[in-house]
XYZ file of C-alpha atoms in Angstrom:
442
model
C 20.942 -13.339 -16.685
C 18.023 -11.549 -15.066
C 14.556 -12.834 -15.971
C 13.040 -9.397 -15.273
C 11.001 -8.015 -18.156
C 12.594 -4.928 -19.726
C 11.319 -2.069 -21.837
C 13.263 -0.097 -24.411
C 13.753 3.623 -24.927
C 10.346 3.895 -26.604
C 7.880 4.037 -23.732
C 4.791 5.192 -25.597
C 2.404 4.472 -22.706
C 4.597 6.086 -20.045
C 3.511 9.727 -19.574
C 6.192 10.497 -16.977
C 8.856 12.000 -19.222
C 9.744 14.944 -16.989
C 10.997 14.940 -13.420
C 11.666 17.336 -10.556
C 14.204 16.307 -7.913
C 13.325 17.544 -4.405
C 16.259 17.809 -2.016
C 16.289 18.485 1.702
C 16.412 15.182 3.577
C 19.747 14.016 5.020
C 18.863 10.320 5.326
C 16.502 7.611 3.989
C 13.059 8.999 3.111
C 10.576 6.286 4.140
C 7.179 7.988 4.238
C 5.030 10.145 1.986
C 1.548 11.195 3.051
C -1.007 13.216 1.111
C -2.410 16.301 2.867
C -4.795 17.557 0.164
C -5.061 17.699 -3.648
C -1.693 19.370 -4.126
C 0.278 19.061 -0.875
C 2.148 16.180 0.706
C 4.536 15.534 3.598
C 7.727 13.477 3.576
C 9.583 11.959 6.538
C 12.327 9.478 7.272
C 15.409 8.580 9.244
C 16.670 12.155 9.682
C 13.670 12.942 11.932
C 12.673 15.987 9.833
C 9.274 16.390 8.151
C 9.012 18.409 4.936
C 5.806 19.743 3.400
C 5.822 20.076 -0.409
C 3.692 21.432 -3.238
C 3.067 18.541 -5.655
C 2.410 20.891 -8.590
C 5.556 23.018 -8.374
C 7.887 20.956 -6.166
C 8.197 23.951 -3.838
C 9.279 23.212 -0.265
C 6.576 24.768 1.940
C 7.809 23.951 5.447
C 10.610 22.136 7.241
C 9.359 20.744 10.551
C 11.858 20.111 13.354
C 10.783 18.546 16.642
C 11.922 14.922 16.681
C 15.440 13.820 17.690
C 15.337 10.336 16.140
C 13.966 8.732 12.962
C 10.264 8.933 12.086
C 8.490 5.588 12.553
C 4.903 6.475 11.518
C 2.951 9.348 9.977
C -0.780 9.936 9.446
C -2.992 12.812 8.197
C -5.389 14.090 10.869
C -7.858 16.626 9.465
C -10.343 18.281 11.769
C -13.990 17.364 11.243
C -15.518 20.205 13.280
C -18.259 21.711 11.102
C -18.223 24.999 13.023
C -14.681 25.879 11.987
C -12.723 25.906 8.748
C -11.236 22.491 7.976
C -7.772 22.201 9.477
C -5.168 19.946 7.906
C -2.998 18.358 10.575
C -0.486 15.523 10.525
C 0.613 13.165 13.291
C 4.214 11.937 13.387
C 5.722 9.274 15.660
C 9.431 8.810 16.230
C 11.983 6.451 17.751
C 12.500 9.229 20.339
C 9.215 7.904 21.867
C 7.197 11.008 21.087
C 4.214 11.842 18.880
C 3.788 15.370 17.510
C 0.746 17.014 15.923
C 1.634 19.576 13.213
C -0.494 22.263 11.558
C 0.061 21.988 7.793
C -1.102 25.566 7.119
C 1.309 27.299 9.476
C 3.976 24.607 9.753
C 3.797 24.899 13.534
C 3.913 22.221 16.192
C 0.442 22.049 17.783
C 1.189 19.606 20.556
C 3.638 16.895 21.619
C 3.094 13.695 23.609
C 6.130 12.152 25.268
C 4.736 9.642 27.762
C 5.413 6.496 25.701
C 7.438 3.623 27.173
C 8.517 2.384 23.732
C 8.594 3.484 20.093
C 5.216 4.032 18.422
C 5.288 1.912 15.242
C 1.919 2.841 13.728
C -0.765 5.525 13.886
C -4.403 5.268 12.806
C -7.067 7.970 12.849
C -10.696 6.923 13.399
C -12.422 9.989 11.907
C -15.911 8.750 12.721
C -15.139 8.544 16.454
C -12.840 11.605 16.365
C -10.019 9.690 18.081
C -6.627 8.372 16.999
C -4.719 5.260 17.987
C -1.023 4.650 18.543
C 0.418 1.153 18.376
C 3.662 -0.057 19.946
C 4.159 -2.240 23.007
C 0.545 -1.304 23.813
C -2.464 0.212 22.064
C -3.402 3.741 23.171
C -6.556 5.717 22.319
C -6.282 9.538 22.204
C -8.683 12.401 21.556
C -8.045 15.467 19.415
C -6.637 17.396 22.407
C -4.097 14.592 22.878
C -5.628 13.369 26.118
C -4.993 9.667 26.677
C -8.474 8.101 26.862
C -7.432 4.485 27.501
C -4.745 1.920 26.747
C -4.198 -1.824 26.752
C -1.773 -3.571 29.051
C 1.698 -4.348 27.662
C 1.225 -6.787 24.753
C 4.627 -8.192 23.756
C 8.122 -6.893 23.142
C 7.469 -7.224 19.404
C 4.551 -4.825 19.778
C 1.903 -3.717 17.298
C 3.354 -3.121 13.822
C 0.145 -2.227 11.899
C -3.465 -1.232 12.594
C -6.607 -1.161 10.468
C -10.123 0.048 11.270
C -12.966 -2.509 11.229
C -16.771 -2.102 11.581
C -18.539 -1.845 14.961
C -15.812 0.279 16.614
C -13.202 -2.460 16.183
C -9.590 -2.450 14.994
C -7.272 -5.247 13.873
C -3.673 -5.069 15.110
C -0.735 -7.175 13.912
C 1.442 -8.449 16.753
C 4.153 -10.731 15.376
C 2.366 -13.653 13.709
C -0.904 -12.962 15.565
C -3.798 -10.735 14.600
C -5.476 -9.167 17.642
C -8.992 -7.696 17.426
C -9.755 -4.832 19.811
C -13.097 -3.136 20.422
C -13.528 0.476 21.572
C -16.404 0.865 24.014
C -17.748 4.275 25.093
C -17.854 4.943 28.855
C -21.215 4.459 30.581
C -20.978 7.685 32.574
C -21.688 9.934 29.569
C -18.135 11.355 29.478
C -16.074 11.205 26.307
C -14.013 8.387 27.817
C -13.419 5.078 26.068
C -12.397 1.588 27.074
C -10.430 -0.720 24.798
C -10.974 -4.476 25.076
C -9.190 -7.359 23.405
C -11.960 -9.524 21.924
C -10.148 -12.108 19.810
C -6.726 -13.423 18.760
C -6.338 -14.971 15.323
C -3.352 -17.324 15.070
C -3.689 -18.640 11.515
C -0.404 -17.215 10.169
C 2.746 -19.335 10.364
C 5.105 -16.343 10.471
C 5.190 -12.600 11.187
C 2.481 -10.541 9.514
C 4.128 -7.876 7.346
C 1.132 -6.285 5.625
C -2.468 -5.504 6.416
C -5.127 -3.811 4.265
C -8.845 -3.078 4.559
C -10.763 -3.862 1.351
C -14.211 -2.642 2.438
C -16.586 -2.885 5.420
C -16.842 -6.645 4.949
C -13.289 -7.729 4.201
C -9.676 -7.184 5.196
C -6.511 -9.019 4.146
C -3.169 -9.896 5.775
C 0.122 -11.090 4.305
C 3.038 -12.772 6.082
C 6.805 -13.211 5.860
C 6.472 -16.712 4.361
C 4.033 -15.697 1.631
C 0.643 -16.482 3.169
C -2.221 -14.220 2.173
C -5.373 -14.559 4.288
C -8.732 -12.958 3.466
C -10.780 -12.228 6.606
C -14.399 -11.353 7.299
C -14.263 -7.868 8.872
C -17.435 -8.399 10.938
C -17.018 -11.845 12.539
C -13.212 -12.182 11.914
C -13.444 -15.623 10.319
C -11.001 -16.757 7.635
C -12.648 -16.528 4.193
C -9.788 -17.691 1.975
C -6.079 -18.349 2.010
C -3.407 -18.239 -0.705
C 0.123 -19.453 -0.112
C 1.175 -20.725 -3.547
C 2.326 -17.385 -4.925
C 5.525 -18.795 -6.364
C 3.565 -21.334 -8.404
C 0.055 -20.174 -9.308
C -0.555 -23.302 -11.438
C -0.578 -25.502 -8.291
C -4.159 -26.333 -7.288
C -5.096 -24.747 -3.923
C -5.664 -28.129 -2.224
C -2.210 -29.471 -3.135
C 0.569 -28.783 -0.643
C 3.366 -26.873 -2.416
C 6.756 -28.501 -2.557
C 9.107 -26.645 -0.220
C 12.237 -25.640 -2.082
C 15.317 -25.346 0.117
C 16.914 -22.856 -2.258
C 14.014 -20.473 -1.820
C 14.879 -17.738 0.670
C 11.948 -16.410 2.756
C 12.414 -12.936 1.268
C 11.365 -14.303 -2.112
C 7.909 -15.018 -0.723
C 7.486 -12.181 1.818
C 4.244 -10.263 1.312
C 5.805 -6.804 1.695
C 2.791 -4.692 0.765
C -0.907 -5.080 -0.041
C -3.381 -2.769 -1.693
C -6.856 -3.410 -3.075
C -9.895 -2.272 -4.957
C -13.358 -3.796 -4.548
C -12.549 -6.736 -6.848
C -8.935 -7.662 -6.241
C -6.034 -7.563 -3.825
C -2.688 -6.543 -5.321
C 0.246 -8.101 -3.481
C 3.956 -7.296 -3.553
C 5.463 -10.744 -2.927
C 9.249 -11.002 -2.981
C 10.388 -9.648 -6.356
C 6.964 -10.204 -7.908
C 3.498 -8.682 -8.062
C 0.308 -10.737 -7.908
C -3.354 -9.969 -8.557
C -5.692 -12.011 -6.331
C -9.397 -11.976 -7.231
C -11.540 -11.922 -4.086
C -14.638 -13.464 -5.650
C -12.800 -16.283 -7.430
C -10.462 -16.708 -4.432
C -7.389 -17.141 -6.593
C -4.510 -15.424 -8.372
C -5.660 -14.198 -11.792
C -2.411 -12.537 -12.918
C 1.174 -12.400 -11.785
C 4.612 -11.171 -12.704
C 6.960 -13.352 -10.648
C 10.034 -11.227 -11.326
C 8.644 -7.724 -11.675
C 11.875 -6.189 -10.324
C 15.459 -7.290 -9.644
C 14.931 -6.980 -5.859
C 12.032 -7.024 -3.375
C 8.961 -4.961 -4.280
C 8.341 -2.529 -1.400
C 5.147 -0.762 -2.468
C 2.346 -1.290 -4.976
C -0.717 0.771 -5.923
C -3.620 0.364 -8.331
C -4.354 3.458 -10.424
C -7.919 4.489 -11.374
C -7.365 2.903 -14.816
C -6.227 -0.709 -15.338
C -2.665 0.163 -14.402
C -0.514 -0.697 -11.404
C 2.644 0.993 -10.160
C 5.336 -0.837 -8.196
C 8.633 0.250 -6.677
C 11.540 -1.797 -5.440
C 14.762 -2.087 -3.479
C 16.543 -2.060 -6.864
C 15.738 1.675 -7.226
C 13.193 1.303 -10.018
C 9.556 2.355 -10.351
C 7.509 0.488 -12.940
C 4.069 0.896 -14.517
C 2.082 -2.232 -15.432
C -1.146 -2.754 -17.305
C -3.539 -5.588 -16.480
C -4.505 -7.254 -19.766
C -6.732 -10.193 -20.569
C -5.156 -13.368 -21.953
C -6.531 -14.997 -25.073
C -7.761 -18.295 -23.627
C -6.962 -21.456 -25.584
C -9.583 -24.221 -25.468
C -8.583 -27.167 -23.256
C -7.488 -30.268 -25.179
C -9.705 -33.292 -24.607
C -8.028 -36.166 -22.769
C -7.717 -39.194 -25.139
C -9.845 -42.219 -24.253
C -7.628 -44.953 -22.888
C -7.767 -48.775 -22.937
C -9.567 -48.928 -19.556
C -12.418 -46.811 -20.811
C -13.308 -49.419 -23.442
C -14.149 -51.810 -20.615
C -15.942 -49.283 -18.450
C -12.994 -48.557 -16.126
C -13.092 -44.794 -16.538
C -11.169 -43.872 -13.376
C -7.795 -43.094 -14.980
C -9.384 -40.974 -17.693
C -11.585 -39.206 -15.157
C -8.568 -38.366 -12.971
C -6.655 -37.069 -15.975
C -9.661 -34.964 -16.980
C -9.939 -33.519 -13.478
C -6.203 -32.766 -13.375
C -6.383 -31.008 -16.772
C -9.442 -29.026 -15.653
C -7.736 -28.020 -12.395
C -4.639 -26.912 -14.289
C -6.802 -24.814 -16.598
C -8.823 -23.409 -13.672
C -5.687 -22.297 -11.872
C -3.913 -20.733 -14.815
C -3.921 -16.924 -14.576
C -6.443 -15.387 -17.006
C -4.749 -12.004 -17.171
C -1.184 -10.865 -17.510
C 0.741 -7.795 -16.412
C 2.361 -5.937 -19.288
C 5.229 -3.568 -18.504
C 4.350 -0.185 -20.050
C 6.727 2.169 -18.246
C 10.058 2.144 -16.409
C 10.923 5.187 -14.289
C 14.665 5.338 -13.697
C 15.808 8.215 -11.490
C 16.672 6.960 -8.010
C 20.046 5.441 -7.180
C 18.834 3.407 -4.201
C 15.772 1.561 -2.840
C 12.471 3.329 -3.583
C 10.465 3.083 -0.360
C 7.015 4.215 -1.528
C 5.132 6.657 -3.757
C 2.028 8.841 -3.948
C -0.164 9.200 -7.029
C -1.516 12.718 -7.617
C -3.502 12.119 -10.819
C -2.830 14.927 -13.295
C -0.104 16.387 -11.081
C 1.954 13.213 -11.456
C 3.702 10.857 -9.094
C 5.947 11.441 -6.049
C 8.541 8.823 -5.043
C 10.887 8.676 -2.039
C 14.076 6.713 -1.643
C 17.053 5.623 0.423
C 19.121 8.017 -1.736
C 17.638 10.872 0.431
C 15.725 12.236 -2.584
C 12.083 12.738 -3.513
C 11.278 12.791 -7.226
C 8.150 14.302 -8.759
C 7.425 12.518 -12.035
C 5.449 14.689 -14.435
C 3.460 14.133 -17.617
C 5.816 15.855 -20.091
C 3.124 16.649 -22.672
C 0.820 18.199 -20.054
C 3.623 20.286 -18.548
C 4.644 21.492 -22.013
C 1.039 22.553 -22.781
C 0.797 24.411 -19.455
C 4.069 26.266 -20.131
C 2.876 27.262 -23.605
C -0.427 28.485 -22.179
C 1.365 30.524 -19.494
C 3.640 32.049 -22.143
C 0.679 33.016 -24.355
C -1.089 34.591 -21.368
C 2.002 36.624 -20.475
C 2.423 37.805 -24.052
C -1.260 38.770 -24.199
C -0.981 40.729 -20.941
C 2.067 42.597 -22.239
C 0.279 43.423 -25.491
C 2.995 41.639 -27.516
C 0.577 39.038 -28.744
C -3.020 39.501 -29.865
C -5.192 36.554 -28.870
C -7.664 35.823 -31.648
C -10.709 33.666 -31.150
């Protein structure tokens, strides 16, 4: 029997009671990226990019240019103050090309096809007005798609993720290593750049699967065997480490017992997201809330889904959304536990004679157990059932709802039913008033 928490038909706190199914893709939809307040792009294994209206579900453009699956996508808005803001997107593909698209016209602006291997990740550094591509090497490009500089070939595994750090630095994941690169402007006054490798961090025991920037001071990585490391973003030192996700009651200085029955996938840190206070980790089938100040897990749901959690996001309120390989999307609320006072340890025989060691150890053990018990819990408040296969990721559009993409080739827009009903009623009243069939009275 599954130990996954379930919720009945009555989902009072789940606003998403209406859905729009968006069809067009012919294969797994892996990526969604927000363009502006009401537009987003989708891409996946069919190599096609679609632009959608998040309010209406209308398909705006169908972008053809790649011959293989899409491997990375990133928004790339122009920052030139002299012209109207342009919304562009960058897409990389297994066909070893990167294309820049204009979201207003749906046209291909430019294409780069000089890569020796697949580009696995794209990052835009708005402040420097350059973008980076990561694969078997790290390349730096300007807005005109001129190659400014690149590193030498790193490894066959290549760069799988990139994140911007202070002082013109970036962190790149290369297998189980974290490589810090610094961008240095050319001395000759041209717009050229040099990219230098400044440090390699080898603290992870296995491949790094997730990487997130918390703020200008902190970033976090998660690995295949369930290690979460908190790093200083300025001097790249290790600030904290958590690897006891499967048993949050184990004190941090006690080595966890390795269970042979535990497959690595159960502890893989598939995705990380954060706010200023906490890091939210998708670990195996569970979701965990790690407090950065306390340096420990404060809430967890070990079996949040029936299969691996692929994506997790914190909403502006105290809610989290997670999606999984099992095809479900779930809404959670972070709630405070009612703390029970710790029971005093009884005074033993040795204490009568002044030998307080045993009692002291027991007291310390009880205190440690209490210290490491999560203080919050995650309550399931909504279950969104609509996809028939693994849900890859989602985008939250506030009032406009939620967009999810899946291996079933579909995108679903989840809408607040009450809000949509009110909007339809308002539209109807306005139409009636315009036609003179209905007299609006104030």
